Each structure stands twice: as structure tokens, then as C-alpha cells.
PDB file of C-alpha atoms in Angstrom:
ATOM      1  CA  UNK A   1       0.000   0.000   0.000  1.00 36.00           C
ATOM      2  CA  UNK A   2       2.783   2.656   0.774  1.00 32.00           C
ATOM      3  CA  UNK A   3       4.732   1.515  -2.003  1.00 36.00           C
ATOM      4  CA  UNK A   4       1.670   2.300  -4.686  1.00 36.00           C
ATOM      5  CA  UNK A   5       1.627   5.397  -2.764  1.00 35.00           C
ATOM      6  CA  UNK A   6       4.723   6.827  -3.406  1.00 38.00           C
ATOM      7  CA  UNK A   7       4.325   5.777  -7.048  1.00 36.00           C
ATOM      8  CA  UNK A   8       1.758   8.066  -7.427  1.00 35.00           C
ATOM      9  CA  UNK A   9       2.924  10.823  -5.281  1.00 36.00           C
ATOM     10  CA  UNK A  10       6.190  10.175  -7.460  1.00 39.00           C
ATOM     11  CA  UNK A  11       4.111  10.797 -10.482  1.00 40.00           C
ATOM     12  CA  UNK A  12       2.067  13.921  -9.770  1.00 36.00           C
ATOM     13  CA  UNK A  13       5.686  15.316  -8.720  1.00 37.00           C
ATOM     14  CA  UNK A  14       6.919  14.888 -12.246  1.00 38.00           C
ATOM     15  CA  UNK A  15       4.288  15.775 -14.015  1.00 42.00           C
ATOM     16  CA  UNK A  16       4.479  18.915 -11.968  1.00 34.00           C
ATOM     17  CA  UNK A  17       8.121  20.101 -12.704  1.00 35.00           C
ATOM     18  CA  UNK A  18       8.038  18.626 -15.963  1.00 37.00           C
ATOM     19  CA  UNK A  19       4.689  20.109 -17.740  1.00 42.00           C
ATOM     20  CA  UNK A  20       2.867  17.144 -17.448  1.00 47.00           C
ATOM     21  CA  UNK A  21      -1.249  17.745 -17.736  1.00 45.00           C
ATOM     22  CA  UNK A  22      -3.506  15.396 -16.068  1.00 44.00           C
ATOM     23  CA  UNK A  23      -6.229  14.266 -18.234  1.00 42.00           C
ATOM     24  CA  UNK A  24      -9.376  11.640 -17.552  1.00 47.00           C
ATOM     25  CA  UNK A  25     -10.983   9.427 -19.947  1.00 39.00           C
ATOM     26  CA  UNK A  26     -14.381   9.939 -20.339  1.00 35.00           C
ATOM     27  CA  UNK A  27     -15.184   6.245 -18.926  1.00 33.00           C
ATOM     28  CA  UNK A  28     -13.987   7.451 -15.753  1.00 32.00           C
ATOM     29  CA  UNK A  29     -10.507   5.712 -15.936  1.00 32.00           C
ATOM     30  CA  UNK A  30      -7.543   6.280 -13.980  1.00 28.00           C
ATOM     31  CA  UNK A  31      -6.031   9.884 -15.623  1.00 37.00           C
ATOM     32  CA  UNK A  32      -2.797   9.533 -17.892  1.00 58.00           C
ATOM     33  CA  UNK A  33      -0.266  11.815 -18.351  1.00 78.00           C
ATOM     34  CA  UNK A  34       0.870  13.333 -21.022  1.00 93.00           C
ATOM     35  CA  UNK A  35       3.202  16.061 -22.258  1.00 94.00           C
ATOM     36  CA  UNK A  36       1.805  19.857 -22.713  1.00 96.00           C
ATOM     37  CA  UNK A  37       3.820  22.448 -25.491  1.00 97.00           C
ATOM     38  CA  UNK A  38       5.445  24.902 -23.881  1.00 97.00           C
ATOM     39  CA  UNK A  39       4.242  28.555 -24.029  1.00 97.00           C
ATOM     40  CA  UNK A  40       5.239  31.137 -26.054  1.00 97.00           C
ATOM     41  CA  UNK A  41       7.837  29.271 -28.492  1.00 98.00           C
ATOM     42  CA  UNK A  42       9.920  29.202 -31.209  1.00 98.00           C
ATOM     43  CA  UNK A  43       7.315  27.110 -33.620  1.00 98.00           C
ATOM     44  CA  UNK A  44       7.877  25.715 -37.159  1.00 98.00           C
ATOM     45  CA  UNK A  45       4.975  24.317 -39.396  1.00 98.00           C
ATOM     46  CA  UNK A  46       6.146  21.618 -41.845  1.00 98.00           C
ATOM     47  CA  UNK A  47       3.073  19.580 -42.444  1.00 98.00           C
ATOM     48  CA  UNK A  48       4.149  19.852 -46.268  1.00 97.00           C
ATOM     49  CA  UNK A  49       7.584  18.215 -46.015  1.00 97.00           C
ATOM     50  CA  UNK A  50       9.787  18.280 -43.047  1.00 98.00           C
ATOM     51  CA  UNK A  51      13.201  19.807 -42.470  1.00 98.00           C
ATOM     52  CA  UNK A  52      16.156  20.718 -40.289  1.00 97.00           C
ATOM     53  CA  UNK A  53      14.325  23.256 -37.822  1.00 97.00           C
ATOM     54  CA  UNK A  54      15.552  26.940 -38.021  1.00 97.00           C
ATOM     55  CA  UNK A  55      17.158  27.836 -34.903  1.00 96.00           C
ATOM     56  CA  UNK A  56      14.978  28.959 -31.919  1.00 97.00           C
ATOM     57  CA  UNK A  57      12.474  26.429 -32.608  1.00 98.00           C
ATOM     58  CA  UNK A  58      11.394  24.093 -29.410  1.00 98.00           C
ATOM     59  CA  UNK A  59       8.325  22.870 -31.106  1.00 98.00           C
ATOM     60  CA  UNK A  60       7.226  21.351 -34.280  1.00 98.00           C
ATOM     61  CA  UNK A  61       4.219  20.093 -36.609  1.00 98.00           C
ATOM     62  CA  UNK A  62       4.833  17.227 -39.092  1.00 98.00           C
ATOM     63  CA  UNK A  63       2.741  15.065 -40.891  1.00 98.00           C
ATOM     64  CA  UNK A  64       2.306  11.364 -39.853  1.00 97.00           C
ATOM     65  CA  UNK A  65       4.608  10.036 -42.638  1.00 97.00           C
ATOM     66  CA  UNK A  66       7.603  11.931 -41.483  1.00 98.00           C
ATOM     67  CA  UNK A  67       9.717  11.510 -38.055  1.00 98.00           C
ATOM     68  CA  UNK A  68       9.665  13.969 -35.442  1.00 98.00           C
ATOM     69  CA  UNK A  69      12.515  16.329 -34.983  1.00 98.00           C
ATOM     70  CA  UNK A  70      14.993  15.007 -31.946  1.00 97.00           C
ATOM     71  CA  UNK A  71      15.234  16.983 -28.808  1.00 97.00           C
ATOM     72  CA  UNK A  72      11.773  18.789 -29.649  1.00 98.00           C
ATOM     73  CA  UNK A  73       8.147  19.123 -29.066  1.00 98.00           C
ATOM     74  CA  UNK A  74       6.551  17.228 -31.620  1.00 98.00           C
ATOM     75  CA  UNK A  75       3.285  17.751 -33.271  1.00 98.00           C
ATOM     76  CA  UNK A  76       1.995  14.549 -35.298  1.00 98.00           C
ATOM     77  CA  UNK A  77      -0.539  15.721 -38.280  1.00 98.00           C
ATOM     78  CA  UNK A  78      -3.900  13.196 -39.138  1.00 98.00           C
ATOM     79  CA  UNK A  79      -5.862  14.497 -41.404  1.00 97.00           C
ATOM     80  CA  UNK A  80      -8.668  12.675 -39.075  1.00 98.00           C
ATOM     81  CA  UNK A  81     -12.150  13.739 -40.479  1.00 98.00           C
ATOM     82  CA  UNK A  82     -11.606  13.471 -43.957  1.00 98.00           C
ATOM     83  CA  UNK A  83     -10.095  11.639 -46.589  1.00 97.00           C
ATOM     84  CA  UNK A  84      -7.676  12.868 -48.904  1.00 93.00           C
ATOM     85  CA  UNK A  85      -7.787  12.220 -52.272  1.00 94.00           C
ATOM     86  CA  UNK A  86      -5.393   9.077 -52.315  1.00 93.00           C
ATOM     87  CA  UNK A  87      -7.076   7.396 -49.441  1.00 93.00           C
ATOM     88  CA  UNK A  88     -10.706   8.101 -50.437  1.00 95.00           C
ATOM     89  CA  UNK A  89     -10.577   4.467 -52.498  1.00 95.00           C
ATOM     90  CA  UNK A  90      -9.371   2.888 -49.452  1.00 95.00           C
ATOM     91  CA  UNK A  91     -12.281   3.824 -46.831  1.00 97.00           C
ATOM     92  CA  UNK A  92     -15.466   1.537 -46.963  1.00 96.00           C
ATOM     93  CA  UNK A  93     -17.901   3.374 -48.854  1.00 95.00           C
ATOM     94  CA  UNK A  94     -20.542   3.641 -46.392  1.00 96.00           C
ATOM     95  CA  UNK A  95     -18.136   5.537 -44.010  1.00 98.00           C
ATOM     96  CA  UNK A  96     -18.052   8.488 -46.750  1.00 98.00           C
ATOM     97  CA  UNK A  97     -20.702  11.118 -46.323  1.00 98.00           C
ATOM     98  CA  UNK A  98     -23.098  10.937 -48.767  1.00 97.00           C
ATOM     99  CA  UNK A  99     -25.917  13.441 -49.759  1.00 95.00           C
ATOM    100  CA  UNK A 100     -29.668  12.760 -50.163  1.00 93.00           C
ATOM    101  CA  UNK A 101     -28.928  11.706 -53.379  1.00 95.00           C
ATOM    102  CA  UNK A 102     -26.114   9.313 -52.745  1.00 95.00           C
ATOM    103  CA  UNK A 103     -23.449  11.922 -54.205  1.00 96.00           C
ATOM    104  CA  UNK A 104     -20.330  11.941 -52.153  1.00 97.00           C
ATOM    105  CA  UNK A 105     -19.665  15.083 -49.907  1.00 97.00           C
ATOM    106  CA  UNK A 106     -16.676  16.802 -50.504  1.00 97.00           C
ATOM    107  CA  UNK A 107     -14.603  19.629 -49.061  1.00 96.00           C
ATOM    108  CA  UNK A 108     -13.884  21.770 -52.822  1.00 92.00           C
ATOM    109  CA  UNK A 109     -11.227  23.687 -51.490  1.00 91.00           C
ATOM    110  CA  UNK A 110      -8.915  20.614 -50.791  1.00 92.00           C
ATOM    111  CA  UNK A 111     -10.906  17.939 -53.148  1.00 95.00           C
ATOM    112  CA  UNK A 112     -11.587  15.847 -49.928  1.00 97.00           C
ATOM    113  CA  UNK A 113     -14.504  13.535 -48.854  1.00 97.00           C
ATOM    114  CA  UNK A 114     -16.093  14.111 -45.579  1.00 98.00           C
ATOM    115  CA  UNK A 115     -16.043  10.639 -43.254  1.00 98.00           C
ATOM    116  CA  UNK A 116     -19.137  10.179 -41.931  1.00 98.00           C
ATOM    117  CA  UNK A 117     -19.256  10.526 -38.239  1.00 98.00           C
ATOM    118  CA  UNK A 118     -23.106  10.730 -37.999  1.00 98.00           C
ATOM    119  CA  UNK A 119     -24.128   7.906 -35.723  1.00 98.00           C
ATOM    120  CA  UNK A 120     -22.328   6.438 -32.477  1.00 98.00           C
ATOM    121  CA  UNK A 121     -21.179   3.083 -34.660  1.00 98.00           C
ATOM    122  CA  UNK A 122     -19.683   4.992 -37.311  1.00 98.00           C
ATOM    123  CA  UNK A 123     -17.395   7.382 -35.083  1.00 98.00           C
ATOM    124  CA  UNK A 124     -16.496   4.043 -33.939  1.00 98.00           C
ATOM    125  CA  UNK A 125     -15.331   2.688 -37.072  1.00 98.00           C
ATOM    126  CA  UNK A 126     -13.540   5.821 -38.606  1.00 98.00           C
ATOM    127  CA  UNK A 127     -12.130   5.901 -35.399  1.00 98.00           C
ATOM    128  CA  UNK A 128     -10.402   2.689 -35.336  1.00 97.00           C
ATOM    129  CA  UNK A 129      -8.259   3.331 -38.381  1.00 97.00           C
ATOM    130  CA  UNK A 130      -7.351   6.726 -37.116  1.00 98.00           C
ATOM    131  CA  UNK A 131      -6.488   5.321 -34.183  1.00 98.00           C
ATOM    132  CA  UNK A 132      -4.094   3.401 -36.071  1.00 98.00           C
ATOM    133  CA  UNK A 133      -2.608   6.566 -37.472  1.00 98.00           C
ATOM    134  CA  UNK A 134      -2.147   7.841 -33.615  1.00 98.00           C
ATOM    135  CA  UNK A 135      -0.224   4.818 -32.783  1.00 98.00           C
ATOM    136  CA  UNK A 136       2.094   4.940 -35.132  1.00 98.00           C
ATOM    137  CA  UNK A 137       2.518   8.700 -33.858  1.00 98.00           C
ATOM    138  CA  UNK A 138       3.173   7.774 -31.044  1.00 98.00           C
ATOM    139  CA  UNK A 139       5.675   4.854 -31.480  1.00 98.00           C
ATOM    140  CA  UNK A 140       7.306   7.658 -33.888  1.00 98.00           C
ATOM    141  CA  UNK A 141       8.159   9.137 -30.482  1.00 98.00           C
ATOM    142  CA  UNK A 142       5.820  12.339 -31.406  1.00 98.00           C
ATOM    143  CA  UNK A 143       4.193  13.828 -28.157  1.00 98.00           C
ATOM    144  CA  UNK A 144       0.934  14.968 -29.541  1.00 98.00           C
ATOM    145  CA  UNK A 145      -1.305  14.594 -32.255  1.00 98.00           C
ATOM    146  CA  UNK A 146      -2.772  17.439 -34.562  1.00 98.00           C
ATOM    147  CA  UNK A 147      -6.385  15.794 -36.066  1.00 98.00           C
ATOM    148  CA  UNK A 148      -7.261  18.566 -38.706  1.00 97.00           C
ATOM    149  CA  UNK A 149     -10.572  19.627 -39.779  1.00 97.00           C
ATOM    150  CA  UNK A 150     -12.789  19.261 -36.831  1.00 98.00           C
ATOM    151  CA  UNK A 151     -14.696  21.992 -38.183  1.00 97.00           C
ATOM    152  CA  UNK A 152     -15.940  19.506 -41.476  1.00 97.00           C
ATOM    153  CA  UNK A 153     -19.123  19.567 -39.929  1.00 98.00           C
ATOM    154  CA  UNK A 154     -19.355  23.147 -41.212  1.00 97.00           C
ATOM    155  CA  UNK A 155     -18.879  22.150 -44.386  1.00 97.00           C
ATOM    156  CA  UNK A 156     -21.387  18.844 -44.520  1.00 97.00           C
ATOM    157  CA  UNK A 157     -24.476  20.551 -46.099  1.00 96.00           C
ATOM    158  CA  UNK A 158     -26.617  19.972 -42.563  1.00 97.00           C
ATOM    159  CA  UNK A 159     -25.614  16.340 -42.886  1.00 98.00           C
ATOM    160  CA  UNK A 160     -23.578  16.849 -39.279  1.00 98.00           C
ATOM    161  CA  UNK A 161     -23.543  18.902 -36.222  1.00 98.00           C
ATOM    162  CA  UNK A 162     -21.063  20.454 -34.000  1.00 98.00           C
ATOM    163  CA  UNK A 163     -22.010  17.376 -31.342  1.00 98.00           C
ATOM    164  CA  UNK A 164     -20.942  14.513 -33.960  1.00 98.00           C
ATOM    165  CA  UNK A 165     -17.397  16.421 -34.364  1.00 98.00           C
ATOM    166  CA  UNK A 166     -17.077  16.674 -30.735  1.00 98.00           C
ATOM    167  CA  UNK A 167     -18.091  13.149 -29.905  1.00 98.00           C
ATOM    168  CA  UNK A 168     -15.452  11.949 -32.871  1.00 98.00           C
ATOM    169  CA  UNK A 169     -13.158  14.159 -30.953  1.00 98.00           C
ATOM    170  CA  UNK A 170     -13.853  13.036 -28.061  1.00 98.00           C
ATOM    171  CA  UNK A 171     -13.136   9.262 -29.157  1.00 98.00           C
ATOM    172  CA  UNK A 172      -9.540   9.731 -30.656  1.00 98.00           C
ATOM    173  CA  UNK A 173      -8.568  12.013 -27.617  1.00 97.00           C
ATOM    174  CA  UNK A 174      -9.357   9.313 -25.041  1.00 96.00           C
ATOM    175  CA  UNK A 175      -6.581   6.661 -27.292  1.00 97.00           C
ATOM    176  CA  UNK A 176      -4.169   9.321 -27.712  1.00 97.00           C
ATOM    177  CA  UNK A 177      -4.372  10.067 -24.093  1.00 96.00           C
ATOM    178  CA  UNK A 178      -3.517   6.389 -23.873  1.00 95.00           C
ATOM    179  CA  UNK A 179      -0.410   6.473 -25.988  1.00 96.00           C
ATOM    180  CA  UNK A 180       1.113   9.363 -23.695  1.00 96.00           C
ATOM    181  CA  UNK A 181       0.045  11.677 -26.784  1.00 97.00           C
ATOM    182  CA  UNK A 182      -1.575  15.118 -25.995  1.00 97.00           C
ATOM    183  CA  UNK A 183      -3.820  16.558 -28.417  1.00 97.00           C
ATOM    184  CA  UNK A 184      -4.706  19.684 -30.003  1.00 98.00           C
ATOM    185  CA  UNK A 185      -7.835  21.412 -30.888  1.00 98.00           C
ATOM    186  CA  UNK A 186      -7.277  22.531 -34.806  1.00 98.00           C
ATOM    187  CA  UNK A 187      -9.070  25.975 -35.754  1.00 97.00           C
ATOM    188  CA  UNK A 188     -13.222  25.394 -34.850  1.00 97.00           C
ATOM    189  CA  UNK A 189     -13.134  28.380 -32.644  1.00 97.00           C
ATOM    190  CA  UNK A 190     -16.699  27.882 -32.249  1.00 97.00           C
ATOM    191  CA  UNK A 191     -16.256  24.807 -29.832  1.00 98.00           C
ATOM    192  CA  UNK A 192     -13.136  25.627 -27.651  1.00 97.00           C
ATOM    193  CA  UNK A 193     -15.584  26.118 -24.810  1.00 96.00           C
ATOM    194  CA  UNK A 194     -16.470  22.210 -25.520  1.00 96.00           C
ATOM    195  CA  UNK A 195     -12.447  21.646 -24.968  1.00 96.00           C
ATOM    196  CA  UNK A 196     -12.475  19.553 -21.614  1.00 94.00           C
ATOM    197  CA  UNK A 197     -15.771  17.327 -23.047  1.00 95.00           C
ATOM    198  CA  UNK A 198     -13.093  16.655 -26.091  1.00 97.00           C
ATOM    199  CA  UNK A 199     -10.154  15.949 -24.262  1.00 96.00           C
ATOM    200  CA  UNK A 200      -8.263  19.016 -25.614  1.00 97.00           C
ATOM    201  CA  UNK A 201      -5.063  19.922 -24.366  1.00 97.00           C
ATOM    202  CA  UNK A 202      -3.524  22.874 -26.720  1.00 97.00           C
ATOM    203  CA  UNK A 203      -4.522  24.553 -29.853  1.00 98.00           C
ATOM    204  CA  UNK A 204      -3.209  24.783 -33.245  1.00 98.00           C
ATOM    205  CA  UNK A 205      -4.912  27.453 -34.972  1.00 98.00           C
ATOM    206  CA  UNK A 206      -4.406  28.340 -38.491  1.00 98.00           C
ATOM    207  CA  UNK A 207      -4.858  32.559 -39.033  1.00 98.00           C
ATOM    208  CA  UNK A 208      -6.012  33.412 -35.860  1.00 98.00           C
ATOM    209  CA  UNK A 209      -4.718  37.087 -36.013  1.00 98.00           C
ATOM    210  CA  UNK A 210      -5.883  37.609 -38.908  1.00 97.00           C
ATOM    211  CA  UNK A 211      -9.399  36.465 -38.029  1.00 97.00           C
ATOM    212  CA  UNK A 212      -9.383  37.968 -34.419  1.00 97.00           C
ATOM    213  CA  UNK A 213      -9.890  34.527 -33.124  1.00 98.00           C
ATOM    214  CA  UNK A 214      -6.580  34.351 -30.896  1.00 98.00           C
ATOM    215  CA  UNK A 215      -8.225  35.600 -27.837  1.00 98.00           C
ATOM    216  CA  UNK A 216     -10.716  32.505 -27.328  1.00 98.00           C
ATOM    217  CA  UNK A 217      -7.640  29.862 -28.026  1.00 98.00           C
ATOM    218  CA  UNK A 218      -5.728  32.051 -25.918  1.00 98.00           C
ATOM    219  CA  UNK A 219      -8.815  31.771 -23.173  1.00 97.00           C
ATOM    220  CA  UNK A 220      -9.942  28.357 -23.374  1.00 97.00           C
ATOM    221  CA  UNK A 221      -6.296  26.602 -23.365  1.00 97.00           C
ATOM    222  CA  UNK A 222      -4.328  28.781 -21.072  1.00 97.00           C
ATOM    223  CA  UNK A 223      -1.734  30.604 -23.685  1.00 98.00           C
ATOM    224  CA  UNK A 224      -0.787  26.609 -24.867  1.00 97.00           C
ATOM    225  CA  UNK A 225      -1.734  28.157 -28.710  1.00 98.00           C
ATOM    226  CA  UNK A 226       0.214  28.107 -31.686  1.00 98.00           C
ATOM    227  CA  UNK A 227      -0.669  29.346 -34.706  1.00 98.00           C
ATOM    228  CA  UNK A 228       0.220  29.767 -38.209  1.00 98.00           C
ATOM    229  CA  UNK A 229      -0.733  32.669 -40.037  1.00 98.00           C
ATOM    230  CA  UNK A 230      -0.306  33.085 -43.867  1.00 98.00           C
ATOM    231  CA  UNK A 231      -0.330  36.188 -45.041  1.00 98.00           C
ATOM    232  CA  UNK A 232       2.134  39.780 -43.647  1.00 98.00           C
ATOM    233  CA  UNK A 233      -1.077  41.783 -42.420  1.00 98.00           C
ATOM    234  CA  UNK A 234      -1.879  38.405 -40.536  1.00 98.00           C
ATOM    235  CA  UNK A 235       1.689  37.939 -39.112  1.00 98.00           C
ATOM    236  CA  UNK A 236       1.643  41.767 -37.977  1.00 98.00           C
ATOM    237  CA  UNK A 237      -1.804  41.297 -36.173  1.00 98.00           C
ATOM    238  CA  UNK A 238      -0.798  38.062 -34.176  1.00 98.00           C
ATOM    239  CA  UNK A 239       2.396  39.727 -33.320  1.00 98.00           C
ATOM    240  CA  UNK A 240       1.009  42.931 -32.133  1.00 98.00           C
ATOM    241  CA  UNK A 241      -1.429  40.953 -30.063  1.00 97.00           C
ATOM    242  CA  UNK A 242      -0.242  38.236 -28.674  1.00 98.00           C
ATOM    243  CA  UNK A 243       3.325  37.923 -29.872  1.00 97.00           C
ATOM    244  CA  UNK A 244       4.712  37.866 -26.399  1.00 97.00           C
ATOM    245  CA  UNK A 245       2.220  34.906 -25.356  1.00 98.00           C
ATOM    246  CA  UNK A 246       1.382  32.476 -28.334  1.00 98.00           C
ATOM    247  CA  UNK A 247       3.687  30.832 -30.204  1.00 98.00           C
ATOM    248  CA  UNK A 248       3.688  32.229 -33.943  1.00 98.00           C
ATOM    249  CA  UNK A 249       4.925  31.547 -37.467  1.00 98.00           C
ATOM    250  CA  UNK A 250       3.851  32.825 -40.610  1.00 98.00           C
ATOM    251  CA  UNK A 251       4.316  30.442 -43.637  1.00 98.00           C
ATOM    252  CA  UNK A 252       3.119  30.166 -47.328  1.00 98.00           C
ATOM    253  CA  UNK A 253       0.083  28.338 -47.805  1.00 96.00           C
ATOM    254  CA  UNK A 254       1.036  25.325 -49.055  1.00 96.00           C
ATOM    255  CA  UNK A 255       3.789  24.622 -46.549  1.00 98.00           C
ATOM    256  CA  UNK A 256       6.945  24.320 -48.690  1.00 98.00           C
ATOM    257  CA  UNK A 257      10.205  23.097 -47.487  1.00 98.00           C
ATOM    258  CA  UNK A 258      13.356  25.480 -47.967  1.00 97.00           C
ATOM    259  CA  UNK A 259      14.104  26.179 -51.287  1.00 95.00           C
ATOM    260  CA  UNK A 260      10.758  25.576 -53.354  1.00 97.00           C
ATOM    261  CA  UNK A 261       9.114  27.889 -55.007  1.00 95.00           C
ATOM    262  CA  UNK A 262       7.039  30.287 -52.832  1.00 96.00           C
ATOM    263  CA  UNK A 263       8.433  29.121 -49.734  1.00 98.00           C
ATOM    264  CA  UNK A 264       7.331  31.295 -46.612  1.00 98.00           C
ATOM    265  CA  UNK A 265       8.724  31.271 -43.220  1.00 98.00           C
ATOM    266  CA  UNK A 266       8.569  34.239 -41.049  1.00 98.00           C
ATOM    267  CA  UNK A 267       7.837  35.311 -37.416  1.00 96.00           C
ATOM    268  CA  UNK A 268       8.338  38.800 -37.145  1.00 91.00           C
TER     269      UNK A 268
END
């Protein structure tokens, strides 16, 4: 009995010097720790292609496919609610959203199909293979997990609400939490007060100064933000506002490595 204890005495203790967060599955488990981004720092977003990290950076994004960067905070991207066009063959094609008349519904801007997260048994499914994806974050050694486009649901014609997304959410939090993996709330500044019901730990927001948005990150996860803005009038605004508590980069929009054409990194 003392010696279980002391274990977890031991453990709070860490997580205390060391920037653990406490989290609880939503089955009422015993809470797992896991590793929080530090505030206001050096950030690098390289979800196109990943690369030596300019120096000052302590924390990173990359996309699943690629390694994390050693001695940094690591960011794993899943593209979690929809499928991009390579995969789209590969999902069973009742877990693609489909319209009232069968069509397939796609986001235009990125030529992606919506997963359909409508009913409990669904989120279940999709869920399964992106848990997959978050293991293999986390046996990459990333500590957290970036699962884009929570906000699809804005974008599914009526077809799903803001209480699907945050039930999905809610799912793939609970097995990252598992795997040691924090996990970040991406854009959907509609729902950051739903952040605890999700099991969100940070944010990752994409233009938030541009947008005015950087305020309710900055409120709902405690200054653990960092965003990426892509444009100079966007850069300027983050800066001005919260450049001294968020962690901010600009880049170009289609997140270029060094030396491509049109490649954008900036922080000032």
C-alpha cells in the first residue's frame, strides 16, 4: 500500500516540474499523463515536407509520414475527419458522407470527402483506423497529435452537427491520451468552450490574427496556442497581439520546405 503510494505521489511530482497535464478518460478511468507544449515558443509548421528546424524552434508540426525532430516538441498531423484524395478508395464506402442523393460530400477547397461521423457506430469505425494513425505517432516518439478539420461539420451541407465532431473528438482524444500523446484542438473556434468534453489539451490554430480569433484559443487553453498565419497583415496582427504569449509563425500556404518555389517562413 505505501509503495503504490509513493508511485503516485512520485508521479504527480513529475508531471508537476516537468509540464505534465492530467487528463481523464471519459469512462472514468484512472487519468494519464501526457506532455503539454510549452508557451510562447519558437514554432515551425512543416506539415508539407519536413526539415532541419531553423534555430529557436522548441516545437514542431509534421505530418504522420515523417519523423519527429529530436530533442523537440513534436506535433503529429492526421488528417482525421476526412479523406484525402489518395485514401478516399481505401475507406469503406458507407463511411463516406453521402448526400440525399447518394453523391459523395466533398470539401472543394482541398478535393476531400467528408467521413461520416453521424451515428455512435460509425465514429467508432472511422475511429479505429485513425487510431491506427495515432499509434504509429506515437511509437514515432511524437508527443501529440494534430487531427485537422474538426470543423468539417461546417462544411457537410446539414448532414452533421457540431455534437458529432465533438463526440469523434472526443473518441480519438481518449486513445491518444492512452499512448502518452496530448492533443490539439485545430481551428473550430466555435467549440473551444467544448475543450475539456473533447479531451483538448492545446490549440493549433491556423490565421487566428488575422481572423481575431486568438483571444478565445488564448482563453480556453491557457496561452498553450500556436498558430500559423499566412499572409504579412496576418503575421503583424498576431504579433502585435499576442506575440509575447502564443507561439507564432507565418508560412506560405502550401507549406513548402526550404528552397521551393514560394516558400514562406517568417515570425516577425
Amino acid at each position: 500500500m505505501f509503495r503504490a503510494t509513493s508511485l503516485v505521489v512520485l508521479a504527480v511530482t513529475v508531471c508537476a516540474l516537468t509540464g505534465c497535464a492530467t487528463t481523464r478518460g471519459d469512462d472514468g478511468t484512472a487519468p494519464s499523463s501526457v506532455r503539454l507544449p510549452p508557451r510562447h515558443a519558437g514554432f515551425d509548421y512543416q506539415i508539407g515536407g519536413a526539415y532541419p528546424p531553423p534555430a529557436g524552434v522548441r516545437i514542431v508540426s509534421r505530418d504522420r509520414s515523417d519523423s519527429p525532430a529530436p530533442g523537440l516538441y513534436n506535433i503529429c498531423y492526421v488528417n482525421a475527419f476526412q479523406a484525402q484524395p489518395a485514401e478516399r478508395a481505401s475507406w469503406p464506402r458507407d463511411l463516406l458522407l453521402r448526400d440525399a442523393h447518394g453523391r459523395t460530400v466533398v470539401d472543394r477547397d482541398w478535393n476531400e470527402a467528408l467521413l461520416d461521423i453521424g451515428t455512435p457506430a460509425k465514429r467508432k469505425r472511422v475511429a479505429q483506423r485513425v487510431d491506427r494513425w495515432i499509434d504509429g505517432c506515437a511509437r514515432k516518439g511524437f508527443d501529440a497529435v494534430e487531427p485537422d478539420n474538426y470543423d468539417s461539420y461546417t462544411r457537410s451541407q446539414g448532414l452533421l452537427t457540431a455534437s458529432d465532431a465533438t463526440a469523434f473528438i472526443a473518441l480519438l482524444s481518449r486513445h491518444a491520451h492512452a499512448r502518452h500523446l496530448a492533443v490539439a484542438q485545430k481551428n473550430t473556434s466555435e467549440l473551444a468552450n467544448q475543450r475539456r468534453r473533447a479531451g483538448l489539451d492545446f490549440a493549433v490554430a491556423e490565421e487566428c490574427g488575422q481572423y481575431d480569433e486568438c483571444g478565445v484559443y488564448a482563453k480556453a487553453f491557457a496561452d498553450r496556442v500556436v498558430d500559423i498565419e499566412y499572409t504579412a497583415d496576418g503575421l503583424r496582427k498576431a504579433v502585435a497581439g499576442w506575440g509575447k504569449r502564443l507561439s507564432i509563425v507565418r508560412r506560405d500556404r502550401d507549406v513548402s520546405t526550404p528552397g521551393a518555389p514560394g516558400y514562406v517562413r517568417a515570425v516577425r
